Short mmCIF file of C-alpha atoms and ligand atoms in Angstrom, two decimals:
data_model
loop_
_atom_site.label_atom_id
_atom_site.label_comp_id
_atom_site.label_asym_id
_atom_site.label_seq_id
_atom_site.Cartn_x
_atom_site.Cartn_y
_atom_site.Cartn_z
CA MET A 80 -16.97 143.35 -81.13
CA TRP A 81 -15.49 146.95 -79.62
CA ARG A 82 -12.67 148.16 -81.59
CA GLY A 83 -12.47 151.58 -79.91
CA ASP A 84 -10.97 152.77 -77.01
CA PHE A 85 -10.43 150.02 -74.20
CA ASN A 86 -11.51 151.85 -71.14
CA ASN A 87 -15.02 153.10 -73.61
CA ALA A 88 -15.09 149.87 -73.27
CA ARG A 89 -15.14 149.00 -69.89
CA GLN A 90 -17.45 152.23 -68.93
CA LEU A 91 -20.04 150.70 -71.39
CA LEU A 92 -20.07 147.05 -69.92
CA ALA A 93 -20.91 149.13 -66.00
CA ALA A 94 -23.60 151.42 -67.85
CA LEU A 95 -25.11 148.11 -69.67
CA GLY A 96 -24.66 145.89 -65.91
CA ARG A 97 -26.38 149.26 -64.34
CA ARG A 98 -29.22 149.36 -66.70
CA VAL A 99 -29.88 146.08 -66.04
CA ASP A 100 -30.00 146.32 -62.26
CA LYS A 101 -31.94 149.01 -62.76
CA ALA A 102 -34.44 147.41 -65.00
CA GLU A 103 -34.94 144.78 -61.94
CA LYS A 104 -35.50 147.36 -59.32
CA GLN A 105 -37.72 148.63 -61.23
CA TRP A 106 -39.83 144.81 -61.68
CA LEU A 107 -39.19 144.55 -57.99
CA LYS A 108 -40.85 147.29 -57.16
CA LYS A 109 -44.26 147.15 -59.27
CA HIS A 110 -43.94 143.18 -57.23
CA PRO A 111 -44.08 143.35 -53.81
CA LEU A 112 -41.64 140.56 -52.48
CA ASN A 113 -44.46 138.67 -50.25
CA ALA A 114 -46.75 137.98 -53.20
CA LEU A 115 -43.55 135.63 -54.13
CA THR A 116 -42.73 132.15 -52.26
CA MET A 117 -39.31 132.02 -51.15
CA PRO A 118 -38.60 129.39 -53.90
CA GLU A 119 -40.11 131.89 -56.57
CA ARG A 120 -37.69 134.61 -55.42
CA PHE A 121 -34.74 132.33 -55.56
CA ASN A 122 -35.64 131.55 -59.36
CA ARG A 123 -36.14 135.33 -60.22
CA HIS A 124 -32.47 135.39 -59.01
CA ARG A 125 -30.92 132.79 -60.38
CA GLN A 126 -33.00 133.75 -63.84
CA ASN A 127 -32.14 137.29 -63.65
CA GLN A 128 -28.04 136.61 -62.50
CA ALA A 129 -28.68 133.76 -66.11
CA GLN A 130 -30.11 137.21 -67.83
CA ARG A 131 -27.24 140.01 -66.77
CA ALA A 132 -24.77 137.28 -67.51
CA ASN A 133 -26.38 136.40 -71.08
CA LEU A 134 -26.21 140.31 -71.87
CA LEU A 135 -23.11 141.73 -70.76
CA ASN A 136 -21.14 138.80 -71.55
CA ARG A 137 -21.85 139.26 -75.37
CA LEU A 138 -19.75 142.65 -75.36
CA VAL A 139 -17.00 141.10 -76.55
CA VAL A 140 -12.75 142.14 -77.84
CA GLU A 141 -9.95 140.81 -79.76
CA LEU A 142 -7.22 138.65 -78.41
CA GLN A 143 -4.14 138.05 -79.72
CA PRO A 144 -2.17 134.36 -79.49
CA ASP A 145 0.61 136.78 -77.55
CA TRP A 146 -2.29 137.51 -75.38
CA GLN A 147 -2.45 141.27 -76.10
CA ILE A 148 -6.01 143.36 -76.26
CA PRO A 149 -5.58 145.38 -79.54
CA LEU A 150 -7.39 148.26 -78.45
CA ARG A 151 -6.24 151.97 -77.76
CA ARG A 152 -5.44 152.04 -73.95
CA ALA A 153 -5.43 148.46 -73.26
CA PRO A 154 -3.08 147.57 -70.47
CA ASP A 155 -0.68 144.16 -70.65
CA TRP A 156 -2.51 141.19 -68.91
CA SER A 157 -0.70 138.71 -70.71
CA LEU A 158 0.05 137.20 -67.34
CA ALA A 159 -3.06 136.56 -66.27
CA LEU A 160 -5.04 135.29 -69.04
CA ALA A 161 -2.05 133.00 -70.24
CA SER A 162 -2.68 131.30 -66.64
CA VAL A 163 -5.93 130.46 -67.76
CA LEU A 164 -6.72 130.61 -71.33
CA PRO A 165 -5.62 127.82 -73.88
CA LEU A 166 -3.65 128.86 -76.20
CA CYS A 167 -4.84 129.60 -79.51
CA ASP A 168 -2.76 130.79 -82.98
CA GLN A 169 -5.48 132.85 -83.88
CA THR A 170 -6.69 135.74 -82.83
CA ARG A 171 -9.93 135.00 -81.20
CA VAL A 172 -13.34 136.95 -79.57
CA ILE A 173 -13.55 136.97 -75.93
CA SER A 174 -16.20 138.46 -73.82
CA LEU A 175 -14.83 141.29 -71.90
CA ARG A 176 -16.59 140.53 -69.04
CA GLU A 177 -15.02 137.10 -68.70
CA LEU A 178 -11.62 139.18 -69.34
CA LEU A 179 -12.22 141.55 -66.20
CA GLY A 180 -12.74 138.13 -64.27
CA ILE A 181 -9.80 136.64 -65.15
CA GLN A 182 -7.99 140.17 -64.20
CA GLY A 183 -9.69 140.21 -61.01
CA ALA A 184 -9.07 136.81 -59.82
CA TYR A 185 -5.11 136.97 -60.63
CA GLU A 186 -4.84 140.26 -58.17
CA TRP A 187 -6.44 138.35 -55.88
CA ALA A 188 -4.58 135.14 -56.70
CA LYS A 189 -1.24 137.50 -56.12
CA ASN A 190 -2.25 139.15 -53.07
CA GLY A 191 -3.72 136.32 -50.90
CA VAL A 192 -6.28 135.87 -48.26
CA GLU A 193 -5.73 136.64 -44.72
CA VAL A 194 -6.81 133.28 -43.45
CA PRO A 195 -7.16 134.03 -39.34
CA ALA A 196 -7.96 130.51 -38.37
CA LEU A 197 -4.80 129.07 -39.95
CA GLY A 198 -3.29 131.64 -37.44
CA GLN A 199 0.01 134.44 -37.39
CA LYS A 200 -1.19 136.16 -39.95
CA ARG A 201 -0.96 133.13 -42.92
CA ARG A 202 -2.80 133.63 -45.90
CA ILE A 203 -3.92 131.51 -48.80
CA TYR A 204 -3.86 132.20 -52.38
CA PRO A 205 -6.95 131.68 -54.62
CA ALA A 206 -6.94 130.81 -58.12
CA TYR A 207 -9.17 131.52 -61.02
CA GLY A 208 -12.75 129.57 -60.47
CA VAL A 209 -11.48 127.94 -57.27
CA TYR A 210 -13.57 128.63 -54.21
CA SER A 211 -12.63 131.41 -52.38
CA PRO A 212 -12.21 131.19 -48.68
CA VAL A 213 -13.57 134.94 -47.99
CA ARG A 214 -16.44 134.24 -46.08
CA SER A 215 -13.83 132.72 -43.48
CA GLU A 216 -16.91 132.25 -40.07
CA TYR A 217 -16.86 128.28 -40.86
CA LEU A 218 -12.98 128.24 -40.41
CA ASP A 219 -13.22 129.60 -37.19
CA LEU A 220 -15.31 126.77 -36.23
CA LEU A 221 -13.11 124.18 -37.71
CA ALA A 222 -10.47 125.91 -35.72
CA GLN A 223 -12.26 125.05 -32.42
CA ALA A 224 -13.14 122.16 -32.53
CA PRO A 225 -11.80 119.18 -30.63
CA LEU A 226 -9.79 116.65 -32.60
CA PRO A 227 -10.51 113.18 -32.22
CA ALA A 228 -8.67 111.30 -29.78
CA LEU A 229 -5.86 109.11 -30.73
CA PRO A 230 -6.53 105.52 -30.45
CA ASP A 231 -3.65 104.30 -28.35
CA SER A 232 -1.37 102.29 -30.81
CA SER A 233 -1.76 104.98 -33.81
CA THR A 234 0.88 106.65 -35.54
CA GLY A 235 -0.66 110.04 -35.26
CA LEU A 236 -4.05 111.23 -36.84
CA THR A 237 -5.12 111.05 -40.42
CA ALA A 238 -7.93 112.54 -42.12
CA PHE A 239 -9.82 113.29 -45.47
CA ASP A 240 -10.82 116.70 -46.38
CA ILE A 241 -13.82 115.99 -49.41
CA GLY A 242 -13.78 119.20 -51.69
CA THR A 243 -10.62 120.90 -51.04
CA GLY A 244 -11.03 123.95 -53.08
CA THR A 245 -7.58 125.84 -52.33
CA GLY A 246 -7.04 123.31 -50.19
CA VAL A 247 -7.50 125.85 -46.72
CA ILE A 248 -9.06 123.13 -44.73
CA ALA A 249 -6.23 120.71 -45.48
CA ALA A 250 -3.94 123.15 -44.48
CA LEU A 251 -5.88 124.05 -41.03
CA LEU A 252 -5.94 120.30 -40.16
CA ALA A 253 -2.33 119.69 -40.87
CA LEU A 254 -1.31 123.23 -38.64
CA ARG A 255 -3.50 121.58 -36.12
CA GLY A 256 -1.14 118.21 -35.85
CA VAL A 257 -3.43 115.95 -38.17
CA GLN A 258 0.59 114.12 -39.23
CA HIS A 259 -1.51 112.86 -42.59
CA VAL A 260 -4.24 114.29 -44.87
CA VAL A 261 -5.41 113.16 -47.81
CA ALA A 262 -7.44 116.29 -49.92
CA THR A 263 -9.12 115.73 -53.16
CA ASP A 264 -11.22 117.25 -55.64
CA THR A 265 -12.94 117.01 -58.74
CA GLU A 266 -11.43 120.26 -59.92
CA PRO A 267 -7.67 119.89 -61.49
CA ARG A 268 -7.23 123.62 -60.96
CA ALA A 269 -8.34 123.65 -57.66
CA LEU A 270 -5.58 120.67 -57.08
CA VAL A 271 -3.13 123.31 -58.38
CA CYS A 272 -3.71 126.31 -56.07
CA ALA A 273 -4.43 124.00 -53.26
CA ALA A 274 -0.94 122.25 -54.00
CA GLY A 275 0.53 126.03 -54.78
CA ASN A 276 -0.83 127.34 -51.38
CA LEU A 277 0.14 123.97 -48.84
CA GLN A 278 4.19 124.43 -50.68
CA GLN A 279 3.43 128.02 -49.38
CA LEU A 280 2.92 126.98 -45.91
CA GLY A 281 5.38 124.79 -45.46
CA ILE A 282 2.77 121.46 -44.91
CA ALA A 283 3.09 119.75 -48.54
CA GLY A 284 4.50 116.71 -46.83
CA GLN A 285 1.46 116.39 -44.74
CA VAL A 286 -0.78 116.39 -47.22
CA GLN A 287 -1.70 114.47 -50.04
CA LEU A 288 -3.60 115.74 -53.35
CA GLN A 289 -5.81 113.80 -55.04
CA GLU A 290 -7.89 113.84 -58.41
CA HIS A 291 -11.51 112.00 -56.68
CA ASN A 292 -15.33 112.45 -57.25
CA LEU A 293 -15.52 112.78 -52.98
CA PHE A 294 -13.40 109.89 -50.98
CA PRO A 295 -10.12 108.34 -52.11
CA PRO A 296 -10.28 105.39 -54.04
CA ASP A 297 -9.45 101.50 -52.19
CA ASN A 298 -11.77 101.54 -49.62
CA THR A 299 -9.42 104.03 -47.34
CA GLN A 300 -10.20 104.90 -44.08
CA ALA A 301 -9.21 107.71 -42.02
CA ASP A 302 -9.99 108.98 -38.46
CA LEU A 303 -11.89 112.34 -39.34
CA LEU A 304 -13.72 113.19 -42.34
CA VAL A 305 -14.04 117.06 -43.48
CA CYS A 306 -16.34 118.14 -46.45
CA ASN A 307 -17.59 122.04 -46.79
CA PRO A 308 -19.80 120.63 -49.47
CA PRO A 309 -21.38 123.58 -52.29
CA TRP A 310 -24.70 124.89 -50.17
CA LEU A 311 -27.52 124.58 -52.45
CA PRO A 312 -29.29 122.46 -54.25
CA ALA A 313 -29.62 123.36 -57.79
CA LYS A 314 -27.83 123.00 -61.08
CA PRO A 315 -24.54 125.36 -61.62
CA ALA A 316 -24.80 127.90 -64.88
CA SER A 317 -20.71 127.72 -65.06
CA ARG A 318 -17.97 125.83 -63.82
CA LEU A 319 -17.36 128.91 -61.60
CA GLU A 320 -20.54 128.24 -59.92
CA SER A 321 -20.03 124.50 -58.96
CA ALA A 322 -18.24 125.55 -55.42
CA MET A 323 -22.14 127.15 -54.74
CA TYR A 324 -24.41 124.52 -56.35
CA ASP A 325 -24.80 121.12 -56.09
CA PRO A 326 -27.30 119.62 -57.87
CA GLY A 327 -30.15 117.07 -56.31
CA SER A 328 -27.73 117.69 -52.93
CA GLN A 329 -25.29 115.20 -54.64
CA MET A 330 -22.31 115.34 -53.49
CA LEU A 331 -23.86 116.24 -49.75
CA LEU A 332 -25.68 113.29 -49.53
CA GLY A 333 -22.76 111.00 -51.97
CA PHE A 334 -20.46 112.24 -48.85
CA LEU A 335 -22.47 110.96 -46.07
CA LYS A 336 -23.54 107.64 -47.57
CA GLY A 337 -19.90 107.07 -47.94
CA ALA A 338 -18.71 108.45 -44.69
CA LYS A 339 -19.21 105.46 -42.44
CA ALA A 340 -17.12 103.27 -44.88
CA HIS A 341 -14.47 105.40 -44.46
CA LEU A 342 -14.58 105.95 -40.46
CA LYS A 343 -11.92 104.82 -38.78
CA PRO A 344 -13.61 103.32 -35.28
CA GLY A 345 -13.83 105.88 -33.43
CA GLY A 346 -13.38 108.45 -35.42
CA GLN A 347 -15.24 111.72 -36.16
CA VAL A 348 -16.99 113.09 -39.55
CA TRP A 349 -17.06 116.90 -39.80
CA LEU A 350 -19.96 118.54 -41.91
CA VAL A 351 -19.83 122.57 -42.24
CA LEU A 352 -23.66 123.58 -44.03
CA SER A 353 -25.03 126.52 -44.16
CA ASP A 354 -28.69 126.22 -43.68
CA LEU A 355 -29.93 129.15 -46.10
CA ALA A 356 -31.48 126.00 -48.70
CA GLN A 357 -34.23 125.45 -45.84
CA HIS A 358 -34.71 129.29 -45.66
CA LEU A 359 -34.63 129.22 -49.49
CA GLY A 360 -37.69 126.39 -49.35
CA LEU A 361 -34.89 124.33 -51.08
CA ARG A 362 -34.76 121.54 -48.87
CA PRO A 363 -37.01 120.28 -46.22
CA ALA A 364 -36.79 121.10 -42.48
CA GLY A 365 -35.75 117.75 -41.26
CA PHE A 366 -33.69 116.92 -44.66
CA LEU A 367 -30.82 117.05 -43.06
CA GLU A 368 -31.50 115.02 -39.65
CA GLN A 369 -33.16 112.48 -41.73
CA ALA A 370 -29.52 112.39 -43.98
CA PHE A 371 -27.62 111.24 -41.27
CA GLU A 372 -29.95 108.57 -40.16
CA GLN A 373 -29.77 107.24 -43.61
CA ALA A 374 -26.06 107.06 -43.93
CA GLY A 375 -26.06 105.25 -39.71
CA LEU A 376 -24.44 108.36 -38.69
CA LYS A 377 -25.73 110.29 -35.57
CA VAL A 378 -24.88 114.00 -34.39
CA GLN A 379 -22.40 114.23 -31.71
CA SER A 380 -22.08 117.44 -31.45
CA ARG A 381 -22.39 120.76 -33.15
CA ALA A 382 -21.41 124.77 -33.88
CA SER A 383 -23.15 127.69 -35.68
CA THR A 384 -22.00 130.93 -36.79
CA ARG A 385 -23.91 134.24 -38.75
CA PRO A 386 -21.91 134.52 -41.85
CA ALA A 387 -21.04 138.35 -41.53
CA HIS A 388 -20.96 138.69 -45.25
CA ARG A 389 -22.05 142.36 -47.25
CA LYS A 390 -25.41 140.93 -48.77
CA THR A 391 -27.16 139.94 -45.66
CA SER A 392 -27.18 143.78 -45.06
CA ASP A 393 -28.19 144.84 -49.00
CA LYS A 394 -32.00 145.20 -48.31
CA HIS A 395 -32.69 145.54 -52.20
CA ASP A 396 -31.33 141.95 -52.32
CA ILE A 397 -34.57 139.66 -53.65
CA LEU A 398 -33.03 136.75 -50.96
CA HIS A 399 -32.42 139.40 -48.29
CA GLU A 400 -34.99 137.66 -45.93
CA ALA A 401 -33.98 134.21 -46.00
CA ARG A 402 -30.09 135.24 -45.87
CA CYS A 403 -30.51 137.66 -42.76
CA GLN A 404 -31.60 133.87 -41.25
CA GLU A 405 -28.48 131.93 -42.31
CA VAL A 406 -26.62 129.79 -39.94
CA THR A 407 -23.98 128.00 -41.01
CA THR A 408 -22.99 124.88 -38.61
CA LEU A 409 -20.39 122.33 -38.12
CA TRP A 410 -21.90 118.69 -37.39
CA VAL A 411 -19.80 116.80 -35.74
CA LEU A 412 -21.13 113.07 -36.43
CA GLN A 413 -20.40 109.14 -35.51
CA ALA A 414 -20.81 106.45 -36.55
CA ALA A 415 -24.21 105.06 -35.00
CA VAL A 416 -23.76 101.44 -33.38
C1 LIG B 777 -18.16 125.01 -50.99
S1 LIG B 777 -16.58 124.89 -52.18
C2 LIG B 777 -15.13 123.71 -50.47
C3 LIG B 777 -13.78 124.13 -50.70
C4 LIG B 777 -12.63 124.33 -49.36
N1 LIG B 777 -13.15 122.76 -49.14
C5 LIG B 777 -13.31 125.49 -48.69
O1 LIG B 777 -13.99 125.11 -47.60
O2 LIG B 777 -12.85 126.48 -48.60
C6 LIG B 777 -17.19 122.83 -52.61
C7 LIG B 777 -15.90 122.10 -53.44
O3 LIG B 777 -15.72 120.66 -53.80
C8 LIG B 777 -15.49 120.36 -54.97
N2 LIG B 777 -16.19 119.51 -55.58
C9 LIG B 777 -17.89 119.18 -56.01
N3 LIG B 777 -17.92 118.20 -55.70
C10 LIG B 777 -16.87 117.42 -55.86
C11 LIG B 777 -16.92 116.12 -55.21
N4 LIG B 777 -18.39 115.30 -56.16
N5 LIG B 777 -15.66 115.09 -55.27
C12 LIG B 777 -15.19 116.02 -54.80
N6 LIG B 777 -15.16 117.14 -54.96
C13 LIG B 777 -16.50 118.00 -55.14
C14 LIG B 777 -15.83 121.82 -55.78
O4 LIG B 777 -14.76 121.74 -56.68
C15 LIG B 777 -14.98 123.06 -54.47
O5 LIG B 777 -13.91 123.12 -54.67
#
């Protein structure tokens, strides 16, 4: 437990991080990457991440009930901390790394991220622990895909956004003119975050938010079912990772399996998925096509994009080779007759 100066504690944490990273680089120098299979590289990466987190989380500080950190030169982060941590009437001990993460996310949430696909420089404000649409190429695919044609007697298009996160896809659909969107998520903090975003965009009236596993209940149907599920089939190590890791591809397969029953006649399913899992050897080639077939869905069209995030240019990243090949695809599916 650190009891000295706050800035020195931050420096110590940064130094510890550099030391762990250096040790991993040295290990990699001694073990040529081509001696490891892709799944072995992925396991090494996750093991290293877990050990890094475990070590760095051991540097702890005290936090008072009024959210103040009782250290010399400690900043007042009470607003950020009170918005995430549960109330506690006693002084508690908390990892400095977590405090920094909460404050960093709070700054992000204050400034927001501009999402070009929403047009007019509109911004989304991601909250702590909610998947942030910083890698927004997939949203351009969703913005460009033609919406399903309206049935003649219809009063307007309806859509479900499954796993809404910040609400960005629901917002995009509503701004594109989908009259009624139902957006679900299993994370209460995602739904609170989405509600704030929809409110500030002035489209809260068009989107209904529901805390649900996958689809809204009662076998309701929509013209368009959209989902951007976590893209890697592995166990999340923390709640923060559950937007990225989908153990046993449960969400992906659950969405596909339930899609047909929730689709109005003539409707479409839009699935956004990166193929990184395939390049890492975590899913066999043809996995998706087989899942579509088993769910009674057929491919109508597809559009792909390459992620432009920084990690693709980091040659020291153990997953570099797989990341360079990654492609994100919007699959447009229909019920097979
Ligand atoms: C990759 S994020 C996508 C978030 C958002 N749709 C976007 O594109 O930015 C996946 C989201 O699915 C949610 N999720 C995971 N399992 C779910 C389930 N079984 N039912 C509903 N939502 C789920 C996660 O909480 C997370 O918000």
